[in-house]
Short mmCIF file of C-alpha atoms and ligand atoms in Angstrom, two decimals:
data_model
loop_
_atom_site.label_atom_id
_atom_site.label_comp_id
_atom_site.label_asym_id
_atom_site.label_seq_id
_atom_site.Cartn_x
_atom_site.Cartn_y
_atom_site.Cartn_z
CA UNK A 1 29.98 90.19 121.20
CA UNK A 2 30.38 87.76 118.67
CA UNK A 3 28.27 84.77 118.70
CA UNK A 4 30.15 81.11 118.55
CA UNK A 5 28.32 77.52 117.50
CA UNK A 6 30.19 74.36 119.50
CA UNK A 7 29.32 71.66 118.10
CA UNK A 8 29.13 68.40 119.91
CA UNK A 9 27.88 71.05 122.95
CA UNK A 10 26.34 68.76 125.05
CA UNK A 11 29.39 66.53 124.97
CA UNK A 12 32.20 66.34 127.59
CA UNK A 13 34.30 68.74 126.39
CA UNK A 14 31.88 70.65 124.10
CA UNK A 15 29.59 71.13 127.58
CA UNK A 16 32.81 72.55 129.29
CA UNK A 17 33.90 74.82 126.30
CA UNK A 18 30.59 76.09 126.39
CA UNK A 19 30.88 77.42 130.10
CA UNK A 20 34.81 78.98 129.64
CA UNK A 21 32.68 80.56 126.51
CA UNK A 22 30.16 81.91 128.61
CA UNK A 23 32.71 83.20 131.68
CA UNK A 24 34.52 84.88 128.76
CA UNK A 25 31.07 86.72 127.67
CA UNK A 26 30.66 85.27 123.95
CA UNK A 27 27.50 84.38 123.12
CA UNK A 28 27.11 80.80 121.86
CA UNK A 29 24.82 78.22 120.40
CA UNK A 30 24.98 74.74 121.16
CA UNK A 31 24.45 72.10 118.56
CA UNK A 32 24.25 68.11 119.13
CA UNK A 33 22.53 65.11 117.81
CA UNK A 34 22.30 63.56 121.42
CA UNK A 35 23.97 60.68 119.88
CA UNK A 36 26.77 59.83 122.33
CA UNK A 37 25.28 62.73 125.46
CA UNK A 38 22.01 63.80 127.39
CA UNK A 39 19.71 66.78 126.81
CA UNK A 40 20.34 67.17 130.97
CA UNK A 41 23.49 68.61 129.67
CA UNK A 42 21.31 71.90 128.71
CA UNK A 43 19.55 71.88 132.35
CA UNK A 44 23.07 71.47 134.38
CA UNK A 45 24.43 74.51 132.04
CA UNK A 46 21.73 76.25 132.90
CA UNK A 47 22.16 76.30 136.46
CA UNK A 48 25.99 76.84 136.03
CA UNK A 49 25.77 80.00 133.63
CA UNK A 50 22.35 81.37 135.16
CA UNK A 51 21.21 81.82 131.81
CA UNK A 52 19.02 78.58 129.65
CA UNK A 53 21.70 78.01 126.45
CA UNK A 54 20.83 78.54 123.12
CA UNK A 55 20.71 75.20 121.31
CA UNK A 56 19.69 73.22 118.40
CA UNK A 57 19.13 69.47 117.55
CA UNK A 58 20.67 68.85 114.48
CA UNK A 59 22.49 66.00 112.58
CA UNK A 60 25.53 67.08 110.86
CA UNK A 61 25.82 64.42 107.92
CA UNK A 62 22.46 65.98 106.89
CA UNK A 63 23.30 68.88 104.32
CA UNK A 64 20.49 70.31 103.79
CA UNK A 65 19.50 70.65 107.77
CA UNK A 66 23.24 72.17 108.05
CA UNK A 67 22.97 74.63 105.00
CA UNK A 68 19.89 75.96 106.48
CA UNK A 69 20.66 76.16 110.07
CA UNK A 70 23.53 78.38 108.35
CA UNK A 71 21.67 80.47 106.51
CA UNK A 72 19.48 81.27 109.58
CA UNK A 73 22.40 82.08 111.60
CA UNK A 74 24.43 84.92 109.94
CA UNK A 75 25.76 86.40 113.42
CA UNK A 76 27.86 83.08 114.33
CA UNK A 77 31.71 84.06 113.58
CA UNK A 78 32.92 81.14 115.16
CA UNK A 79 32.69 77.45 115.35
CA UNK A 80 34.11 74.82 117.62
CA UNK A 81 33.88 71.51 115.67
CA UNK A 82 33.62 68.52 118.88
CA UNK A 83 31.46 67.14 117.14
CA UNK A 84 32.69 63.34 116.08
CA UNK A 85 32.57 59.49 117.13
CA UNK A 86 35.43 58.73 119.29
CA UNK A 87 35.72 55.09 120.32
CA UNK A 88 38.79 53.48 118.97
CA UNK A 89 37.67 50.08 119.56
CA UNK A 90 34.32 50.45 117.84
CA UNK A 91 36.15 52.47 115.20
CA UNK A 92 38.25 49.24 114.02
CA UNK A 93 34.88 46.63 114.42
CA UNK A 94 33.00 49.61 112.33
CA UNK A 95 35.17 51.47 110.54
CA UNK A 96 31.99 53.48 107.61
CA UNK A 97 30.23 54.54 110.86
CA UNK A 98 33.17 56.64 111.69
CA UNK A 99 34.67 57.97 108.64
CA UNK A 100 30.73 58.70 107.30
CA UNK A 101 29.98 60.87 110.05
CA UNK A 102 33.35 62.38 111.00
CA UNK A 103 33.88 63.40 107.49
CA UNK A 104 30.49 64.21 106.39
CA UNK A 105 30.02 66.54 109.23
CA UNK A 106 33.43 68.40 108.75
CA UNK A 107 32.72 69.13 105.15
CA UNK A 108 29.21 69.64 105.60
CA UNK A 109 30.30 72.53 107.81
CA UNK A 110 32.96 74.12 105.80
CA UNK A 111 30.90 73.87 103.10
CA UNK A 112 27.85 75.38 104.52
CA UNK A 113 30.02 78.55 106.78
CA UNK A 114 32.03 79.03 103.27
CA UNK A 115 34.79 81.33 104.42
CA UNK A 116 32.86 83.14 106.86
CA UNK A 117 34.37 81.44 109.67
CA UNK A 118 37.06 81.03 112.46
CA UNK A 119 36.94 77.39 113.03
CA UNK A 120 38.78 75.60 115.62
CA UNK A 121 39.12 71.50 115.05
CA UNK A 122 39.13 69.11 117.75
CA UNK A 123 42.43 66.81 117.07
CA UNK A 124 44.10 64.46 119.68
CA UNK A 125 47.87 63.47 120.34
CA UNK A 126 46.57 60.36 118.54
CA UNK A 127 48.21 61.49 115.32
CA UNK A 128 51.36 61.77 116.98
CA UNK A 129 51.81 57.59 117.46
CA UNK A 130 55.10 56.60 119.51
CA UNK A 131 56.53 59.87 119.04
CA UNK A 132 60.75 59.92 117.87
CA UNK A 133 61.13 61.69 120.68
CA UNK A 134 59.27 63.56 123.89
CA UNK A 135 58.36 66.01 124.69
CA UNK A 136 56.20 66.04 121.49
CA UNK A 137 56.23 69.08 119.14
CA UNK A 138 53.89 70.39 116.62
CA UNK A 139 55.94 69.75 114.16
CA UNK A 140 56.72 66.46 114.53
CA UNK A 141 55.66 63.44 112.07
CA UNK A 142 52.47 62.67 111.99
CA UNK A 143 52.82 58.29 112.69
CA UNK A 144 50.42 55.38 110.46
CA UNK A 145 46.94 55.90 112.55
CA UNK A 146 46.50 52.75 114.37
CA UNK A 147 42.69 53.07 114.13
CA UNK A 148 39.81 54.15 111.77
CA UNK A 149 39.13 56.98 114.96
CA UNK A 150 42.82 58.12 114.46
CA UNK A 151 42.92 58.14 110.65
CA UNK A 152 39.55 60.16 110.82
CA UNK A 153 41.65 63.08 112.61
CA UNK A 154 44.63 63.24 110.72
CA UNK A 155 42.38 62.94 107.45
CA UNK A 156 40.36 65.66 108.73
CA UNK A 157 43.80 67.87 109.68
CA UNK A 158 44.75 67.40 106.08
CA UNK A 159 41.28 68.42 104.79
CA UNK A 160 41.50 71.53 106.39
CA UNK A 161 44.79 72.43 105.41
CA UNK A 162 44.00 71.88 101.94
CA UNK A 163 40.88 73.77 102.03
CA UNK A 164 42.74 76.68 103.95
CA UNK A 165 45.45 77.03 101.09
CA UNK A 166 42.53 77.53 98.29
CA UNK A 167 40.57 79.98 100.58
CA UNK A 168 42.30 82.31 102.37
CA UNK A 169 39.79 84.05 104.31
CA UNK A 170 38.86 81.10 106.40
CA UNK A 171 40.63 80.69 109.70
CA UNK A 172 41.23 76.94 111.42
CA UNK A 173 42.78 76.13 114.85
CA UNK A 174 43.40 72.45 115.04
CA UNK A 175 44.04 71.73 118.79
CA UNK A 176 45.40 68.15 119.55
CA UNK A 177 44.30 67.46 122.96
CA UNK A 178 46.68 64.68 125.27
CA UNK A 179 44.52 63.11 127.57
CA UNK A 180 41.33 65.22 128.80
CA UNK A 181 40.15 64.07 132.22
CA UNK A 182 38.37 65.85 135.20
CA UNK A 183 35.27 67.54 135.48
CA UNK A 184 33.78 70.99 136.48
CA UNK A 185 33.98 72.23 140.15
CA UNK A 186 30.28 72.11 140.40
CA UNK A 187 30.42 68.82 139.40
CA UNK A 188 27.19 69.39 137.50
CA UNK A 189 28.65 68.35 134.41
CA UNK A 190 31.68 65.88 133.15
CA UNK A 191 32.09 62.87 131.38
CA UNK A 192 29.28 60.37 130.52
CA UNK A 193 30.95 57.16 129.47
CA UNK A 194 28.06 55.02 127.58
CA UNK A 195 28.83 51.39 129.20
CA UNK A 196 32.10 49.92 130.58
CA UNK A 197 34.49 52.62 129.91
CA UNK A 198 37.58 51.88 127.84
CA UNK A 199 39.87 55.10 129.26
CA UNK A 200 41.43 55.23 132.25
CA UNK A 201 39.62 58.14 134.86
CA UNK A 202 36.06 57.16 133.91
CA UNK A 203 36.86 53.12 134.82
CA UNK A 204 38.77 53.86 137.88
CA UNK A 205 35.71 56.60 139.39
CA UNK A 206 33.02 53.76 138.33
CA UNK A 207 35.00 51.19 139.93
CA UNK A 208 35.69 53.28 142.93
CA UNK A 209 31.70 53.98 143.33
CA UNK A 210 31.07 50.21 142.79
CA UNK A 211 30.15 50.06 139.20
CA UNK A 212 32.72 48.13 138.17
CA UNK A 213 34.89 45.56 139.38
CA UNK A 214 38.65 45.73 139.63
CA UNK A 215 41.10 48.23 137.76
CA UNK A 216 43.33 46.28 135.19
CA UNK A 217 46.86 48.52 134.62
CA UNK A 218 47.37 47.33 131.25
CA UNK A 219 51.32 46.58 131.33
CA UNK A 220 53.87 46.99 133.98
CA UNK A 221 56.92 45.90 131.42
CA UNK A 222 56.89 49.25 129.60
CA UNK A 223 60.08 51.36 129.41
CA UNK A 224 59.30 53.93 131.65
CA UNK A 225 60.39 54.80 135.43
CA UNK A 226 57.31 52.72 136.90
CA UNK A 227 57.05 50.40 134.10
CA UNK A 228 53.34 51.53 133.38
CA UNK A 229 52.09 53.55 130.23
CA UNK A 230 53.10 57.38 130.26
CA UNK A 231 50.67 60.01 129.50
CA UNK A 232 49.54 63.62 129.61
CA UNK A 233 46.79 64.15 131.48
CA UNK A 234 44.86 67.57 131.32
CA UNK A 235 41.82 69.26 133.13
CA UNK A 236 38.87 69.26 130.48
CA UNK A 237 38.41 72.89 132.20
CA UNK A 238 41.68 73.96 131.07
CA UNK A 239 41.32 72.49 128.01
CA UNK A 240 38.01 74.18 127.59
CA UNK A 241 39.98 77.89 128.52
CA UNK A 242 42.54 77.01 125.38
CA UNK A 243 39.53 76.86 122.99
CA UNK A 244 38.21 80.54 124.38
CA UNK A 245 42.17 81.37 123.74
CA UNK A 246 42.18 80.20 120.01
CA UNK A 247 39.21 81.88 118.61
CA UNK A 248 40.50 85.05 120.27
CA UNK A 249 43.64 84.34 118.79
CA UNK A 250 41.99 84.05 115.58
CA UNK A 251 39.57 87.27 116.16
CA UNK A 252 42.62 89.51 116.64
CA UNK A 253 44.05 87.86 113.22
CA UNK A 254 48.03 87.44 115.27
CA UNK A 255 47.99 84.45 113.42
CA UNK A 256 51.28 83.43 111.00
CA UNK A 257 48.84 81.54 108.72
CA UNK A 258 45.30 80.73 108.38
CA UNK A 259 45.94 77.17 109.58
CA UNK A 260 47.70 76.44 112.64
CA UNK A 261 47.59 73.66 115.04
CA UNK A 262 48.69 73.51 118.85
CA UNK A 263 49.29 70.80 121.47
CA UNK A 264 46.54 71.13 124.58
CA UNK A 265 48.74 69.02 127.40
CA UNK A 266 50.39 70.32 130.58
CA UNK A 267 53.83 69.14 129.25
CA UNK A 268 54.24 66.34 132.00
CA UNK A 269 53.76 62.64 131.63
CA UNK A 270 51.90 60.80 134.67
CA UNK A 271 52.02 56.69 134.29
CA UNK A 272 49.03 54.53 134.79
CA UNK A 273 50.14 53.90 138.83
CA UNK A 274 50.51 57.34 139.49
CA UNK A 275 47.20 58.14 138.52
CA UNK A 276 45.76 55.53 140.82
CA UNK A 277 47.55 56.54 143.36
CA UNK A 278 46.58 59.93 142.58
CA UNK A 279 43.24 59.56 143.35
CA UNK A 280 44.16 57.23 146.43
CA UNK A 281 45.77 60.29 147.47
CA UNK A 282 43.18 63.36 146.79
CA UNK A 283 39.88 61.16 147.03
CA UNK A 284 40.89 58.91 150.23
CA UNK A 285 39.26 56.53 148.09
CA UNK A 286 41.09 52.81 147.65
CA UNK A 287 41.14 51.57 144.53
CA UNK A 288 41.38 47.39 143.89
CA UNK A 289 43.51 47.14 141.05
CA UNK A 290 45.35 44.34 138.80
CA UNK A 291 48.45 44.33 136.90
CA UNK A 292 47.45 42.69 133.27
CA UNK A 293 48.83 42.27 129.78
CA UNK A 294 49.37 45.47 127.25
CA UNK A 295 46.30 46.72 125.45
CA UNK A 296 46.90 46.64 122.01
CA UNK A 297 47.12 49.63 119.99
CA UNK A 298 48.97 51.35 123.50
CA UNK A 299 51.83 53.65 122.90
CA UNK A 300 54.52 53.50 125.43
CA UNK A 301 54.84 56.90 126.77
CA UNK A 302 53.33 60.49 125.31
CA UNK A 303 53.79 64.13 126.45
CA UNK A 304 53.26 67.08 124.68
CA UNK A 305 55.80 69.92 123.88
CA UNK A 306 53.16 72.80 125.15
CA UNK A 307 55.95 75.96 124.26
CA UNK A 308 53.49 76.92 120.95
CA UNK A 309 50.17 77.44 122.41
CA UNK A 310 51.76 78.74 125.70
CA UNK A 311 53.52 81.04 123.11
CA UNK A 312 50.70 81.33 120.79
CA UNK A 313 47.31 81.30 122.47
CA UNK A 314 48.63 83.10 125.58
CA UNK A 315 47.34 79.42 127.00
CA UNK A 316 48.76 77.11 129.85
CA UNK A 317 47.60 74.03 131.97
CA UNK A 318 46.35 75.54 135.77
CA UNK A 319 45.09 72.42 137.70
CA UNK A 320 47.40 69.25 138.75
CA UNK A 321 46.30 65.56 138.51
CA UNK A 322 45.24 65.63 141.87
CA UNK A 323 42.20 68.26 141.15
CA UNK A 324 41.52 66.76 138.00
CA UNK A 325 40.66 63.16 140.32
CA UNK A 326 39.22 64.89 142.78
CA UNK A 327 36.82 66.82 140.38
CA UNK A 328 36.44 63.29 138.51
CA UNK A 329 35.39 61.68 141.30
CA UNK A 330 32.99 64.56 142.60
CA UNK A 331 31.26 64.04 139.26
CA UNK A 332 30.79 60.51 139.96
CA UNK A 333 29.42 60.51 143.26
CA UNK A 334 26.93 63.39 141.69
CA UNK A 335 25.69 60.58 139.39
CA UNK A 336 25.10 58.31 141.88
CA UNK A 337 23.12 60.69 143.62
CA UNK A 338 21.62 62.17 140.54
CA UNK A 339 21.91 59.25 137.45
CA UNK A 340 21.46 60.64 133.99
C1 UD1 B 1 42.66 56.86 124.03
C2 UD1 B 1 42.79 56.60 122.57
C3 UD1 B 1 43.09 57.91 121.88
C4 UD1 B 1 41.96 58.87 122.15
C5 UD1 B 1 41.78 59.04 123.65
C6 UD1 B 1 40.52 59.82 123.87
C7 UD1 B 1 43.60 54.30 122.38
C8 UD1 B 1 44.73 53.44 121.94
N1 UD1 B 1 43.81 55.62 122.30
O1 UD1 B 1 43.92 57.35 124.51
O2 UD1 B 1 43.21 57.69 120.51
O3 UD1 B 1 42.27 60.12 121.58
O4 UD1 B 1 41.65 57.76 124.28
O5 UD1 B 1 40.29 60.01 125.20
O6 UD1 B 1 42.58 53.83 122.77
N2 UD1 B 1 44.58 52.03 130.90
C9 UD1 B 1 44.68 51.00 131.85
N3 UD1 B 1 43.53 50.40 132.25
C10 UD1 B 1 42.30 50.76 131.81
C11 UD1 B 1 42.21 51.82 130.86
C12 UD1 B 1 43.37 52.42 130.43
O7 UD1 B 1 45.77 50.64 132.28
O8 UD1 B 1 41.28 50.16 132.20
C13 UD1 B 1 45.82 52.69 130.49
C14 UD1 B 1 46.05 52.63 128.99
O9 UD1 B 1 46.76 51.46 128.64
C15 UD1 B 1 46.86 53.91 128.77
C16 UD1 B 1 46.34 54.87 129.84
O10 UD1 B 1 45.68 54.05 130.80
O11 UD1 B 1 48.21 53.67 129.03
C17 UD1 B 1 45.34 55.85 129.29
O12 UD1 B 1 44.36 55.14 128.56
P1 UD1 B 1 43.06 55.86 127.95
O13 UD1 B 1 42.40 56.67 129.00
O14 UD1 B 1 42.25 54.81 127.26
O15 UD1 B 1 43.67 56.88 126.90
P2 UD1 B 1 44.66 56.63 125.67
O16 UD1 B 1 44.78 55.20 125.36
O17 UD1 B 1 45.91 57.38 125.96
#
């Protein structure tokens, strides 16, 4: 079986990918820098696959380190790129930080794999903006990033399209994720937000255990039904399955062109109430929350058109917003019990 490197492994979705990988029967090798996740990570796999994972500390933005964890490992055929800073907020206050080590990282890679690889590219909706109109397509235009995170994934789509066209023997799936939330059903791994967290599921499970005060729904005056924000909410674990999906996609070489990129949403928009109510609902857990002003930067409403990669990766959404609360707030009581 062919052997796959997921970068970013002990991350939130890199740590789920990793187990769909695993259920699937690839081998795989983990790779992080432990900069933004926990070397626990490795334990909890273990005791969810059975088997200790295969992993190596290593900083991406350092060549050298990359070119020679390379050349030891001529049996990978696949990579899944997670790794990346992903704060918007910190993005804008330090804007080098994140297009050094996004940037560095993705080059040093395709640099270092040649075109030896199938590489699939963790993008968001992000590059999308206010969408023209929704459901959102693939094909639609790709809006002024309204952050240095933002710009770093568009850059980095156009980097590898580029670098496709001159070398046709290297394969990229660029998969631009809506809103990943949720955790694993043994709630042995999930999300590890490093201080007060700035998206929506984390704050409202912290505040919910106590951690935090208050929920603050940012806008109420928003054209939609409810007048909160829309969004697309997916399970991280079905997210993680569409990953296992596009490097078989790219293994059985179906694919139009060696570049191709696919929406990872369920296709349905949930606003900011209806995901506290959400978790009211499957948690019996009652949430304080305030209505304040807009956060800036917000888009209105986004959904994804998910017709392509249920077309093209044989791929669709399983679990509702109710299991993805109920598995986010499973994780969180875990932590109490068990803190990082
Ligand atoms: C954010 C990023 C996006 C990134 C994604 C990664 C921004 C503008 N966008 O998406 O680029 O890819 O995270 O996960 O930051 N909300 C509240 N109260 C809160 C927190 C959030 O009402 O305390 C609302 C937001 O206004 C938004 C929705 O909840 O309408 C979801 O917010 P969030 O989880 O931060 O995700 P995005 O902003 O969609």
């Amino acid at each position: 079986m062919a052997k796959i490197l997921v970068t970013g492994g002990t991350g939130f979705i890199g740590s789920h990918t990793a187990v769909e990988l695993f259920n699937a029967g690839y081998e795989v090798i983990l790779l992080d820098d432990f900069s933004n996740s926990s070397s626990k990570i490795l334990t909890q796999l273990e005791t969810i696959t059975g088997q200790a994972p295969e992993f190596v500390e290593l900083d991406l933005c350092d060549e050298k380190a990359v070119f020679e964890f390379v050349a030891q490992h001529p049996e990978i055929t696949g990579v899944i790129h997670f790794a990346a800073f992903k704060a918007v907020g910190e993005s804008v206050q330090q804007p080098l930080k994140y297009y050094r080590n996004n940037f560095y990282s993705l080059i040093n890679l395709i640099n270092a794999f040649k075109s030896k690889v199938n590489l699939v590219f963790s993008s968001s909706c992000t590059v999308y903006g206010q969408p023209d109109s929704l459901p959102v397509t693939e094909d639609a235009a790709v809006k002024k990033a309204e952050s240095p995170y933002g710009n770093t994934k568009q850059i980095a789509e156009e980097i590898l399209i580029d670098t496709c066209k001159v070398t046709p023997e290297l394969k990229v799936t660029s998969l631009r994720y809506f809103n990943p939330v949720g955790a694993h059903s043994s709630a042995l791994i999930g999300e590890l937000p490093i201080g007060v967290p700035q998206n929506l599921v984390p704050f409202i499970t912290q505040s919910a255990i106590g951690k935090r005060g208050p929920i603050t729904v940012f806008g109420n005056d928003y054209n939609t039904p409810d007048g909160s924000a829309v969004r697309d909410y997916i399970h991280v674990v079905d997210l993680a399955k569409a990953h296992v999906a596009a490097i078989k996609r790219m293994e059985s070489a179906v694919a139009e062109s060696n570049y191709e990129v696919f929406n990872l949403g369920t296709g349905k928009g949930s606003s900011v109430l209806q995901i506290i109510q959400a978790f009211e609902e499957s948690t019996g857990e009652k949430l304080n929350y305030a209505i304040g002003p807009r956060r800036e930067g917000d888009v209105e409403q986004v959904y994804g058109d998910v017709t392509k990669s249920a077309e093209g990766l044989g791929w669709k959404a399983e679990l509702d917003v109710n299991e993805m609360m109920r598995s986010a707030w499973n994780w969180e009581k875990y932590l109490k019990d068990n803190p990082f």
